[in-house]
XYZ file of C-alpha atoms in Angstrom:
714
model
C 122.459 107.720 35.239
C 119.706 106.038 33.247
C 120.567 102.702 34.881
C 120.315 104.330 38.257
C 116.905 105.762 37.464
C 115.611 102.457 36.171
C 116.836 100.639 39.247
C 117.208 97.362 37.338
C 121.002 97.362 37.362
C 121.524 98.645 40.873
C 124.135 96.673 42.821
C 123.112 94.661 45.849
C 123.680 95.887 49.393
C 126.744 93.674 49.760
C 128.294 94.955 46.518
C 127.517 98.578 47.389
C 129.110 98.232 50.826
C 132.084 96.445 49.294
C 132.647 99.409 47.010
C 132.637 101.979 49.815
C 134.740 99.879 52.170
C 137.362 99.289 49.489
C 140.211 101.703 50.158
C 141.315 101.519 46.524
C 137.887 102.500 45.113
C 137.588 105.514 42.831
C 136.327 108.401 44.996
C 135.876 110.898 42.170
C 132.260 112.133 42.056
C 131.882 113.728 38.628
C 131.396 111.135 35.906
C 131.886 108.190 38.282
C 128.934 105.981 37.298
C 130.063 103.109 39.500
C 130.075 105.308 42.635
C 126.676 106.770 41.821
C 125.156 103.317 41.236
C 126.637 101.997 44.476
C 125.354 105.009 46.359
C 121.866 104.670 44.864
C 121.756 100.949 45.633
C 122.837 101.598 49.204
C 120.119 104.232 49.653
C 117.391 101.928 48.289
C 118.476 99.017 50.495
C 118.775 101.182 53.610
C 115.359 102.765 53.132
C 113.680 99.404 52.519
C 115.225 97.053 55.072
C 117.793 99.093 56.949
C 121.352 98.151 57.805
C 122.490 95.531 60.263
C 124.787 96.563 63.156
C 127.783 95.133 61.275
C 126.880 97.061 58.102
C 126.444 100.287 60.089
C 129.844 99.825 61.708
C 131.479 99.106 58.337
C 129.859 102.112 56.640
C 130.732 104.311 59.619
C 134.392 103.325 59.231
C 134.218 104.171 55.526
C 132.821 107.612 56.299
C 135.426 108.399 58.950
C 138.268 107.211 56.690
C 138.179 110.608 54.933
C 138.185 108.902 51.551
C 135.107 110.558 50.012
C 134.053 114.125 49.432
C 131.575 115.928 51.680
C 128.722 115.463 49.200
C 129.251 111.701 49.183
C 129.709 111.497 52.940
C 126.488 113.423 53.541
C 124.504 110.908 51.479
C 126.287 107.995 53.140
C 125.365 109.352 56.569
C 121.713 109.459 55.513
C 122.007 105.765 54.648
C 122.847 104.894 58.271
C 119.305 103.644 58.906
C 119.425 100.796 61.452
C 117.405 97.656 60.900
C 117.508 96.890 64.640
C 120.089 98.686 66.779
C 123.090 100.946 66.362
C 126.395 99.646 67.768
C 127.739 101.859 70.513
C 131.184 101.577 68.928
C 129.847 103.364 65.842
C 128.664 106.262 68.006
C 132.017 106.384 69.809
C 133.921 106.370 66.514
C 131.699 109.147 65.194
C 132.334 111.436 68.155
C 136.049 110.677 68.052
C 136.204 111.705 64.383
C 134.185 114.866 65.063
C 136.813 115.810 67.619
C 139.466 116.008 64.919
C 139.994 118.851 62.499
C 139.645 116.645 59.387
C 135.848 116.616 58.681
C 134.120 119.810 57.667
C 131.569 121.520 59.892
C 128.791 120.357 57.564
C 129.709 116.696 57.948
C 130.145 117.114 61.715
C 126.661 118.597 61.979
C 125.255 115.764 59.828
C 126.801 113.143 62.110
C 125.474 114.833 65.276
C 121.981 114.999 63.776
C 122.217 111.281 62.983
C 123.239 110.466 66.578
C 120.244 112.414 67.883
C 117.829 110.578 65.568
C 119.090 107.089 66.447
C 119.826 107.825 70.117
C 117.068 105.517 71.403
C 118.406 102.698 69.206
C 122.023 102.740 70.398
C 122.694 99.428 72.125
C 124.617 100.983 75.006
C 125.081 104.359 76.658
C 127.876 103.926 79.187
C 130.795 104.485 76.820
C 128.917 107.232 75.036
C 128.123 108.945 78.321
C 131.810 108.796 79.233
C 132.412 111.279 76.381
C 130.072 113.851 77.958
C 132.968 116.185 78.726
C 134.290 115.895 75.169
C 130.901 116.795 73.710
C 130.639 119.749 76.081
C 133.759 121.249 74.498
C 132.018 121.258 71.090
C 129.613 123.927 72.412
C 132.170 126.550 71.481
C 131.385 125.918 67.798
C 128.503 128.085 66.637
C 127.603 125.556 63.917
C 127.601 122.514 66.210
C 126.228 124.166 69.340
C 122.466 123.518 68.699
C 123.052 119.836 67.913
C 125.492 119.329 70.782
C 123.017 120.893 73.232
C 120.352 118.485 72.018
C 122.631 115.466 72.392
C 123.807 116.610 75.822
C 120.169 117.053 76.836
C 119.579 113.377 76.046
C 122.741 112.222 77.814
C 122.551 114.373 80.939
C 122.284 112.678 84.299
C 122.265 114.281 87.701
C 125.968 113.687 88.262
C 126.755 115.566 85.028
C 125.395 118.851 86.368
C 128.492 120.596 87.672
C 128.919 124.200 88.663
C 131.679 124.861 86.123
C 129.428 123.632 83.307
C 126.604 125.890 84.414
C 128.997 128.844 84.412
C 130.260 127.914 80.939
C 126.700 127.778 79.570
C 125.814 131.119 81.160
C 128.960 132.712 79.727
C 128.105 131.284 76.316
C 124.578 132.651 76.605
C 126.001 136.053 77.476
C 128.171 135.945 74.341
C 125.584 134.721 71.800
C 122.397 135.871 73.491
C 119.394 133.859 74.654
C 119.100 130.814 72.383
C 116.442 128.074 72.636
C 118.978 125.229 72.675
C 120.995 126.834 75.494
C 117.814 127.545 77.425
C 116.750 123.915 76.999
C 119.993 122.511 78.405
C 120.039 125.033 81.250
C 116.423 124.150 82.063
C 117.390 120.494 82.455
C 120.346 121.480 84.622
C 118.017 123.558 86.778
C 115.640 120.636 87.203
C 118.462 118.476 88.538
C 120.224 121.152 90.592
C 118.068 124.248 91.191
C 120.723 125.533 93.583
C 123.240 125.800 90.706
C 121.013 127.681 88.225
C 119.506 130.583 90.114
C 118.996 132.946 87.178
C 115.564 133.060 85.521
C 115.370 131.297 82.167
C 113.448 133.127 79.451
C 111.689 130.513 77.370
C 111.152 132.524 74.234
C 110.083 129.542 72.137
C 107.953 126.517 72.655
C 110.512 124.161 71.065
C 114.024 124.052 72.503
C 115.625 122.009 69.722
C 114.267 122.735 66.260
C 114.109 119.839 63.817
C 114.710 120.606 60.162
C 112.371 119.300 57.469
C 115.160 116.970 56.342
C 115.424 115.505 59.846
C 111.673 114.866 60.015
C 111.710 112.869 56.773
C 114.854 111.085 57.912
C 113.260 110.215 61.274
C 110.137 108.924 59.492
C 112.263 106.580 57.364
C 114.006 105.207 60.462
C 110.666 104.711 62.170
C 109.166 102.835 59.216
C 112.185 100.532 58.927
C 112.001 99.771 62.652
C 108.323 98.873 62.391
C 108.960 96.530 59.469
C 111.853 94.742 61.153
C 110.699 94.686 64.776
C 109.331 91.284 65.970
C 105.646 91.229 66.801
C 106.099 90.624 70.520
C 108.545 93.516 70.873
C 106.647 95.807 68.529
C 103.713 96.193 70.922
C 105.986 97.277 73.753
C 107.938 99.629 71.518
C 104.799 101.233 70.127
C 103.460 101.764 73.632
C 106.603 103.496 74.795
C 107.177 105.553 71.650
C 103.555 106.525 71.051
C 102.907 107.258 74.705
C 105.783 109.711 74.526
C 105.127 110.913 71.025
C 105.428 114.441 72.358
C 109.116 115.263 72.192
C 110.523 115.630 75.719
C 112.680 118.469 74.414
C 109.580 120.616 74.003
C 107.678 122.531 76.600
C 104.042 121.559 77.181
C 101.576 123.068 74.829
C 99.324 125.726 76.240
C 96.237 123.517 75.859
C 97.934 120.651 77.665
C 99.110 122.951 80.437
C 95.523 124.027 81.048
C 94.415 120.439 81.584
C 97.216 119.185 83.785
C 99.807 121.146 85.734
C 101.684 118.028 86.894
C 104.572 117.370 84.497
C 104.457 114.156 82.516
C 106.917 111.395 83.338
C 109.741 111.956 80.913
C 112.955 110.020 80.524
C 115.906 111.730 78.909
C 117.687 108.474 78.147
C 116.917 105.577 75.837
C 113.335 104.407 75.626
C 113.490 101.872 72.808
C 112.302 98.282 72.869
C 115.811 97.140 73.778
C 116.286 99.498 76.722
C 115.979 96.968 79.534
C 118.205 94.438 77.838
C 121.142 96.773 77.256
C 121.068 99.155 80.243
C 121.110 98.746 83.964
C 118.850 101.799 84.378
C 115.151 101.122 83.849
C 112.786 104.021 83.028
C 109.546 103.880 84.965
C 107.543 103.849 81.714
C 108.543 100.220 81.235
C 107.273 99.210 84.687
C 103.852 97.656 84.104
C 103.186 95.890 87.436
C 104.412 95.735 91.000
C 106.232 92.543 90.098
C 108.267 94.527 87.560
C 108.697 97.253 90.153
C 110.122 94.877 92.757
C 112.332 93.114 90.211
C 113.914 96.364 89.009
C 113.620 98.256 92.294
C 117.279 99.200 92.575
C 117.627 100.091 88.876
C 114.620 102.354 88.358
C 115.709 105.793 87.209
C 113.866 108.884 88.378
C 112.513 111.206 85.659
C 114.154 114.545 84.976
C 111.277 116.456 86.591
C 110.926 115.406 90.211
C 107.325 116.639 90.419
C 106.250 113.945 87.951
C 106.631 111.534 90.884
C 103.078 112.605 91.754
C 101.876 110.818 88.600
C 103.339 107.406 89.388
C 102.607 105.165 92.410
C 105.786 103.232 91.610
C 107.962 106.321 91.899
C 106.177 107.354 95.085
C 107.054 104.011 96.658
C 110.604 104.411 95.374
C 111.199 107.833 96.922
C 109.572 106.737 100.185
C 111.866 103.704 100.486
C 114.997 105.582 99.442
C 114.651 109.163 100.768
C 116.801 111.652 98.888
C 116.930 115.187 100.201
C 117.418 116.824 96.804
C 114.390 114.994 95.356
C 112.234 115.967 98.334
C 113.303 119.596 98.098
C 112.583 119.744 94.371
C 109.107 118.287 94.919
C 108.466 120.751 97.740
C 109.665 123.794 95.777
C 107.596 122.809 92.765
C 104.444 122.275 94.813
C 104.850 125.582 96.637
C 105.378 127.507 93.423
C 102.563 125.766 91.524
C 99.988 126.056 94.316
C 100.891 129.698 94.835
C 100.493 130.389 91.143
C 97.210 128.499 90.720
C 95.449 129.584 93.932
C 96.844 133.021 94.740
C 98.641 134.644 91.825
C 96.365 133.686 88.911
C 93.182 132.042 90.258
C 90.436 131.415 87.709
C 87.387 129.253 87.218
C 89.096 127.452 84.348
C 91.935 126.320 86.595
C 89.687 124.519 89.087
C 89.811 121.033 87.436
C 93.599 120.944 87.206
C 94.018 122.342 90.736
C 91.718 119.630 92.085
C 93.731 117.003 90.229
C 96.925 118.410 91.722
C 95.484 118.472 95.243
C 94.260 114.886 94.902
C 97.733 113.841 93.818
C 99.232 115.609 96.840
C 96.760 113.846 99.144
C 97.615 110.446 97.657
C 101.320 111.192 98.016
C 101.083 112.376 101.638
C 98.864 109.445 102.605
C 101.494 107.063 101.273
C 104.294 108.863 103.098
C 102.189 109.455 106.234
C 103.552 112.969 106.427
C 102.818 116.337 104.934
C 104.988 118.384 102.608
C 106.528 121.212 104.679
C 106.445 123.741 101.848
C 102.768 122.909 101.251
C 102.144 123.805 104.888
C 103.981 127.083 104.358
C 101.764 127.862 101.388
C 98.590 126.959 103.308
C 99.571 129.221 106.192
C 99.545 132.087 103.725
C 96.531 131.013 101.694
C 94.165 130.277 104.598
C 93.989 133.968 105.509
C 92.323 134.685 102.158
C 90.391 131.412 101.834
C 86.626 131.732 101.535
C 85.883 128.291 102.985
C 84.396 127.021 99.716
C 87.152 126.589 97.131
C 88.643 123.078 97.202
C 87.518 122.652 100.818
C 87.675 118.830 101.128
C 91.132 118.656 99.573
C 92.623 121.552 101.526
C 91.290 120.224 104.834
C 92.723 116.810 104.032
C 96.141 118.343 103.416
C 95.881 120.334 106.669
C 95.194 117.107 108.563
C 98.678 115.915 107.542
C 100.437 118.936 109.064
C 103.459 118.447 111.241
C 103.567 118.959 114.967
C 104.186 122.627 115.778
C 104.036 124.770 118.917
C 100.393 125.500 119.589
C 100.786 129.263 119.265
C 102.134 128.885 115.748
C 99.429 126.360 114.840
C 96.774 128.676 116.252
C 98.029 131.759 114.415
C 98.418 130.187 110.979
C 95.837 127.380 110.888
C 93.296 127.383 113.701
C 92.467 131.078 113.633
C 91.649 131.156 109.888
C 89.617 127.956 110.314
C 87.780 129.454 113.291
C 86.633 132.435 111.225
C 85.340 130.105 108.527
C 83.767 127.800 111.157
C 81.523 130.436 112.701
C 80.447 132.014 109.415
C 79.602 128.859 107.474
C 76.953 126.176 107.283
C 76.683 123.048 109.382
C 78.280 121.059 106.572
C 81.368 123.258 106.652
C 81.530 123.046 110.452
C 81.452 119.263 110.231
C 84.212 119.262 107.617
C 86.416 121.421 109.823
C 85.760 119.193 112.850
C 86.678 116.157 110.772
C 89.885 117.905 109.720
C 90.825 118.701 113.328
C 90.017 115.144 114.395
C 92.293 113.735 111.700
C 94.943 116.311 112.583
C 94.910 115.064 116.182
C 95.026 111.456 114.951
C 98.037 112.323 112.788
C 99.740 114.002 115.742
C 99.332 111.110 118.160
C 99.885 108.246 115.704
C 102.724 109.627 113.547
C 104.069 113.035 114.480
C 104.542 112.328 118.198
C 106.891 109.435 117.408
C 108.670 111.483 114.730
C 109.201 114.360 117.164
C 110.616 112.073 119.856
C 112.887 110.384 117.317
C 114.175 113.767 116.147
C 114.966 114.886 119.688
C 116.792 111.651 120.474
C 118.799 111.650 117.220
C 121.035 114.638 116.726
C 121.351 113.990 112.977
C 117.607 114.234 112.360
C 114.891 111.685 111.698
C 115.778 110.786 108.155
C 114.553 107.234 108.666
C 111.078 108.471 109.579
C 110.698 111.285 107.087
C 111.300 112.002 103.432
C 111.470 115.738 103.988
C 113.857 117.663 106.258
C 112.771 117.621 109.910
C 113.238 120.613 112.184
C 115.066 119.958 115.422
C 113.189 122.761 117.211
C 112.459 121.892 120.820
C 109.067 122.764 122.293
C 106.565 121.111 124.673
C 104.936 118.826 122.104
C 102.581 117.174 124.585
C 101.358 120.555 125.721
C 100.663 121.495 122.103
C 98.520 118.378 121.709
C 96.632 119.132 124.935
C 96.009 122.741 123.938
C 94.717 121.578 120.558
C 92.197 119.306 122.328
C 91.114 122.150 124.603
C 90.706 124.428 121.599
C 88.527 121.931 119.734
C 86.489 121.364 122.918
C 85.648 125.069 123.149
C 84.993 125.212 119.402
C 82.509 122.335 119.660
C 80.665 123.930 122.583
C 80.115 127.209 120.760
C 79.326 125.472 117.472
C 76.669 123.243 119.069
C 75.112 126.258 120.753
C 75.099 128.157 117.488
C 73.501 125.264 115.583
C 71.180 124.276 118.470
C 72.729 120.844 118.912
C 72.528 119.773 115.277
C 72.638 115.970 115.064
C 75.388 115.768 112.432
C 77.551 118.311 114.235
C 77.055 116.347 117.462
C 78.159 113.194 115.621
C 81.485 114.763 114.612
C 81.935 116.232 118.080
C 81.552 112.850 119.753
C 83.818 111.315 117.118
C 86.562 113.706 118.205
C 86.188 112.811 121.881
C 86.043 109.103 121.140
C 89.542 109.558 119.757
C 90.591 111.623 122.780
C 89.531 108.863 125.186
C 91.905 106.388 123.476
C 95.107 108.444 123.478
C 96.688 106.626 126.414
C 95.614 103.060 125.705
C 95.972 103.020 121.911
C 98.690 105.568 121.145
C 100.637 105.560 124.431
C 100.257 109.318 124.869
C 100.825 110.138 128.578
C 97.848 112.445 128.816
C 94.210 112.313 129.899
C 91.521 114.789 128.896
C 87.817 114.643 129.673
C 85.161 116.429 127.618
C 83.863 119.616 129.164
C 80.542 119.623 131.022
C 78.583 121.443 128.262
C 79.483 118.668 125.790
C 78.394 115.975 128.268
C 75.070 117.594 129.115
C 74.146 118.522 125.551
C 74.750 114.903 124.538
C 72.833 113.583 127.564
C 69.758 115.658 126.724
C 69.931 114.943 123.003
C 66.883 113.459 121.303
C 69.040 110.839 119.538
C 69.465 107.622 121.517
C 72.804 106.862 119.854
C 74.170 110.191 121.091
C 73.222 109.300 124.677
C 74.872 105.903 124.300
C 78.039 107.381 122.836
C 78.514 109.939 125.610
C 78.140 107.129 128.123
C 80.843 105.161 126.279
C 83.097 108.224 126.272
C 82.753 108.563 130.047
C 83.670 104.892 130.464
C 86.637 105.321 128.157
C 87.864 108.278 130.184
C 87.813 106.200 133.377
C 89.864 103.502 131.632
C 92.327 106.156 130.479
C 92.833 107.384 134.042
C 93.310 103.848 135.325
C 95.762 102.984 132.547
C 97.867 106.084 133.166
C 98.017 105.356 136.912
C 99.235 101.825 136.335
C 102.204 102.977 134.261
C 105.445 104.274 135.671
C 105.518 108.071 136.114
C 106.794 110.025 133.125
C 108.216 113.556 133.357
C 106.137 114.848 130.457
C 102.905 113.119 131.539
C 99.876 115.378 131.882
C 97.290 113.628 134.074
C 93.961 115.186 134.893
C 94.211 117.458 137.936
C 92.039 117.400 141.026
C 89.683 120.024 139.639
C 89.238 118.037 136.436
C 88.503 114.831 138.372
C 85.947 116.646 140.506
C 84.122 117.987 137.460
C 84.218 114.564 135.836
C 82.752 112.916 138.956
C 79.995 115.515 139.053
C 79.053 114.607 135.480
C 79.035 110.903 136.388
C 76.766 111.550 139.358
C 74.373 113.600 137.240
C 74.151 110.918 134.543
C 73.698 108.174 137.149
C 71.017 110.114 139.037
C 69.179 110.918 135.820
C 69.220 107.565 134.016
C 69.252 105.087 136.878
C 68.266 106.600 140.224
C 65.562 108.913 138.775
C 66.726 111.687 141.143
C 68.660 114.130 138.962
C 67.741 117.168 141.090
C 68.900 115.687 144.380
C 72.620 116.448 144.004
C 72.609 119.692 145.913
C 76.358 119.620 146.516
C 77.189 120.539 142.929
C 76.302 124.160 142.315
C 77.687 123.988 138.764
C 75.461 121.061 137.833
C 72.881 121.553 135.142
C 70.339 120.005 137.550
C 70.972 122.660 140.210
C 67.479 124.136 139.860
C 65.590 125.798 142.730
C 62.595 123.733 143.950
C 60.278 126.688 143.303
C 61.032 126.525 139.605
C 60.408 122.779 139.549
C 56.984 123.305 141.098
C 56.124 125.864 138.435
C 56.428 123.165 135.764
C 53.298 121.516 137.133
C 54.798 118.053 136.571
C 54.867 115.524 139.369
C 58.161 113.677 139.739
C 60.066 115.752 137.218
C 63.141 113.603 137.823
C 61.436 110.610 136.237
C 61.548 112.391 132.854
C 65.226 111.520 132.408
C 65.112 107.866 133.409
C 65.885 104.914 131.144
C 62.215 104.436 130.344
C 61.128 108.074 130.088
C 64.149 109.785 128.507
C 62.974 111.483 125.324
C 65.670 109.722 123.286
C 64.799 106.276 124.707
C 60.976 106.415 124.776
C 60.670 104.653 121.429
C 62.903 101.794 122.597
C 61.032 101.585 125.912
C 57.690 101.377 124.111
C 58.964 98.545 121.886
C 60.438 96.695 124.863
C 57.262 96.958 126.949
C 55.144 95.794 124.035
C 57.239 92.628 123.847
C 57.390 91.946 127.606
C 54.007 93.025 129.040
C 50.912 90.845 128.740
C 48.694 91.632 125.753
C 46.222 94.422 126.421
C 48.298 96.057 129.142
C 48.292 99.850 128.693
C 51.745 101.290 128.088
C 52.260 104.482 130.079
C 55.302 106.375 131.410
C 56.788 104.350 134.246
C 57.352 106.178 137.524
C 60.371 105.519 139.708
C 58.412 103.146 141.934
C 57.939 100.771 138.993
C 61.608 100.789 137.824
C 63.323 98.064 139.833
C 66.752 96.589 139.109
C 65.165 93.275 138.188
C 63.027 95.086 135.630
C 65.755 97.359 134.227
C 68.543 94.814 133.740
C 66.683 92.979 130.904
C 65.829 96.386 129.472
C 69.553 97.241 129.387
C 70.197 93.988 127.555
C 67.506 94.988 125.065
C 69.142 98.398 124.514
C 72.501 96.701 123.974
C 70.944 94.440 121.357
C 69.685 97.591 119.615
C 73.240 98.971 119.360
C 73.131 101.172 122.474
C 75.755 99.260 124.408
C 77.216 102.459 125.857
C 74.391 102.836 128.368
C 74.831 99.366 129.825
C 78.622 99.866 129.933
C 78.130 103.054 131.906
C 75.749 101.432 134.393
C 77.987 98.393 134.909
C 81.075 100.608 135.286
C 79.844 103.282 137.687
C 76.834 101.697 139.467
C 76.676 98.517 141.513
C 73.390 96.816 140.729
C 72.216 94.459 143.488
C 70.818 91.058 142.502
C 67.542 91.607 144.342
C 63.971 92.003 143.214
C 63.022 94.599 145.823
C 62.599 98.143 144.525
C 64.914 99.491 147.216
C 67.809 97.331 146.056
C 69.223 99.854 143.593
C 72.693 100.547 144.845
C 74.307 103.845 145.394
C 76.468 105.576 142.853
C 80.129 104.699 142.943
C 81.743 107.239 140.736
C 85.459 106.907 140.499
C 87.696 109.359 142.219
C 90.265 109.021 139.452
């Protein structure tokens, strides 16, 4: 004993191992100085440098040979501190021996605790995982059950979650009551297969698998030995992976952490040591540091246990988009629906705003990558929009709405458009513009993505799995009619909104942006439909004080004519929705009014059109006291173009010439064509496009050479 305390006569590691591996060695504990010295020498060597894989395998065989008493075996098990890795054969031999009736329950528990501590250091998992069913049987032992649950938690893969195992765990929980270790394993099962575990799990404790004080000291010794023996180049990687996941994945998030981030962290229930990639064909995403690594290990990347943590990793988002899996998509959808409902409806608070915004941003990034919305998010929004105040998380919610799927218009109107309409007419101009942007992007999403997805679904009886991560409904409805009714709805919304805000410039900008998209549906997106902006939109833009607005409405009218021509040139389609005769007539009336106002200087001469904004009785025109009222809307005298006309005349007229409003008699084609070129150079190319499209300008210098209007008949 004194020699053992002094440490000067302790045997070497080789001699100590030779003693315990010798089958003829004296195994008596009391008074056996040689055994005590060998045991002390083994402990000192293991705690300083650790044991090599061969030494661990040899000592493991000595322990399972049933040669020594439980007290000796317990201390020998604590000496199983690996210098590098643990041979998988040692783990297999350990479990095989536990399955016999020879070791005591204390030694069995010690061995299971050792397997849990060195799990990340085992050099292989395939053979060990093959014993999953054997380990599951050990749950019937009350002594081993907590440790077996912990080890099963680390080993569990999706294919291990079977209905009979769930029933066995629930029966065991009924017999022994709600235990943290059973709740932990059932929680993991529920993450993989929520359809198997439908009962609520009462998480009575924050830690599922309690570590004893002895295990903490034991784990610290293993960690220190690994740091001393790990090569420098591998140490950095190992420290990153172990320190990044210093929080035990077998614990629930702390309350403080949950307040900061509601998206679960990326956790891997398997090995995450520095040798993981070398010994396993499954690569945890934590070890993916670049897209080169991602592409190299694309087929071997393993999804985390919590599907919602996909929102935290762009690599996993690319993975699930390339390899759609219905169960992963459903788990993401269920989690998002539950979390959004809890954060925004059940327990809303000012403190939750930062984490909700982070969650919504993650959803936006995810849906932008997929180019589709999450159906269960839409279901939540349909419910939430009826109580939304138009202020909370507005940019993020509108962005998510813009990714909605194509639905029958009545359903879209009831659940989305009607709540937005109430907010639209009771909010500021900024909010109106945000809603118009949302509806513009919603239309863009419909015509660029959802229209093709809908057609693919109807043509493929098995669904459009190749075009969607989430399940696609095979409901049949007139999709093109829904798109047309959405455009008509936004048209009416813009008219009333501009009247309410007295033609606000920013609101007009978003309105014209919507119709610029509408006038490209046929040519850019191959949508067999034509829609022209209503007359109030055209006239409000024509009389606007912003020159760019006038130019843009002229471009929109030209784009509409090209849409009509393009649709006529294509073969007839059954679902095509061309503009009817009444629509063409109204469009031509608008063209005539714009032509008469800007070019011919006779806006009040079109007496045929009673609905025209220029249909004003002559008596009222005389009451204005202005001679040649029609000249006020010409290219030179239009209120939006007067500044450009003044600049142009300053550059072209001789010095000293007074610059005054130019009457119709002084606005010849020869004079106006260079002026149109000047406007185009200033960024107002829409006006010249309109004139060249709808008016034939004669190449003559006489004032009477302005040609007649040639508005298209569609």
